CSV table of C-alpha atoms in Angstrom, one decimal:
chain,number,residue,atom,x,y,z
P,30,THR,CA,-15.7,-1.9,-16.4
P,31,THR,CA,-18.1,0.6,-14.4
P,32,TRP,CA,-21.1,-1.8,-13.5
P,33,LEU,CA,-18.6,-3.6,-11.7
P,34,ALA,CA,-16.8,-0.6,-9.9
P,35,ALA,CA,-19.6,0.9,-9.1
P,36,LYS,CA,-21.4,-3.1,-7.9
P,37,THR,CA,-17.9,-3.6,-5.8
P,38,GLY,CA,-16.7,-0.4,-5.0
P,39,ALA,CA,-13.3,-0.5,-6.6
P,40,ALA,CA,-11.5,2.9,-8.0
P,41,ILE,CA,-11.0,2.4,-11.9
P,42,VAL,CA,-7.5,4.3,-12.0
P,43,PRO,CA,-7.4,4.9,-16.7
P,44,ILE,CA,-3.3,3.2,-17.6
P,45,GLY,CA,-2.3,4.4,-20.7
P,46,ILE,CA,1.8,2.1,-21.8
P,47,ALA,CA,3.6,2.8,-25.1
P,48,GLY,CA,6.3,1.6,-26.1
P,49,THR,CA,5.6,-2.9,-25.9
P,50,ASP,CA,5.7,-2.9,-29.3
P,51,GLN,CA,9.1,-2.0,-29.6
P,52,ALA,CA,9.9,-4.6,-26.2
P,53,MET,CA,8.7,-7.4,-28.0
P,54,PRO,CA,8.2,-7.3,-32.1
P,55,GLN,CA,6.2,-9.9,-33.8
P,56,GLY,CA,8.2,-13.0,-34.2
P,57,ALA,CA,11.2,-12.1,-31.7
P,58,LYS,CA,11.3,-14.8,-28.7
P,59,PHE,CA,12.8,-13.1,-26.8
P,60,PRO,CA,12.2,-9.0,-25.4
P,61,ALA,CA,14.2,-6.1,-26.5
P,62,ARG,CA,15.5,-3.5,-24.2
P,63,THR,CA,14.1,-0.8,-24.9
P,64,LYS,CA,12.1,2.8,-23.6
P,65,VAL,CA,8.6,2.1,-22.3
P,66,SER,CA,6.7,4.4,-21.3
P,67,VAL,CA,4.0,4.2,-18.4
P,68,VAL,CA,1.1,7.0,-17.4
P,69,VAL,CA,-1.5,6.6,-14.6
P,70,ALA,CA,-4.0,9.0,-14.6
P,71,ASP,CA,-6.5,10.3,-12.3
P,72,PRO,CA,-8.7,7.5,-10.4
P,73,LEU,CA,-12.1,8.3,-11.1
P,74,ASP,CA,-14.6,9.4,-9.2
P,75,ARG,CA,-16.0,6.2,-7.1
P,76,PRO,CA,-20.4,6.4,-7.5
P,77,GLU,CA,-22.1,5.3,-3.7
P,78,GLY,CA,-24.3,3.5,-3.7
P,79,ARG,CA,-27.1,2.8,-5.9
P,80,VAL,CA,-26.2,4.1,-9.6
P,81,PRO,CA,-28.7,4.4,-12.5
P,82,ARG,CA,-28.4,3.3,-16.0
P,83,SER,CA,-27.7,6.5,-17.2
P,84,ARG,CA,-24.6,6.7,-15.0
P,85,LEU,CA,-22.7,4.2,-15.6
P,86,ALA,CA,-22.9,5.5,-19.5
P,87,ALA,CA,-22.0,8.2,-18.5
P,88,MET,CA,-18.9,7.0,-16.6
P,89,THR,CA,-18.2,4.3,-19.2
P,90,THR,CA,-17.5,7.8,-22.0
P,91,GLU,CA,-15.0,9.2,-19.1
P,92,LEU,CA,-13.1,6.4,-18.2
P,93,HIS,CA,-13.3,6.0,-22.3
P,94,LYS,CA,-11.5,9.5,-22.5
P,95,ARG,CA,-9.7,9.5,-19.8
P,96,LEU,CA,-7.8,6.0,-21.0
P,97,GLN,CA,-8.0,7.4,-25.1
P,98,ALA,CA,-5.4,10.1,-23.0
P,99,ALA,CA,-3.7,8.6,-21.3
P,100,ASN,CA,-2.6,7.0,-24.0
P,101,ASP,CA,-1.9,9.8,-25.7
P,102,GLN,CA,0.7,10.5,-22.9
P,103,ALA,CA,2.7,7.2,-23.1
P,104,HIS,CA,2.7,7.7,-27.0
P,105,ASP,CA,4.3,11.3,-26.6
P,106,ASP,CA,6.3,10.4,-24.5
P,107,VAL,CA,7.8,7.3,-26.5
P,108,ALA,CA,7.7,10.4,-29.9
P,109,ASN,CA,9.9,13.0,-27.9
P,110,ARG,CA,12.2,10.1,-26.3
P,111,ALA,CA,13.1,8.2,-29.4
P,112,SER,CA,13.4,12.3,-30.6
């Protein structure tokens, strides 16, 4: 993902989504009405020019952290609405 973003100049926006497992449980034929949370985090800085592998590796690590944080926040939001 980071390599492709570096090549194209595209932004990477981490997004966390939670609650979809209740909306469409395994084996269900139709989705159920339920609360779903979508968390859109700040985009990663776009690299400019030629990007060394070490920078791509650092970007990938940062992306993983931000994706996890967005996903955790989305799950917390769903859990807080349920209580």
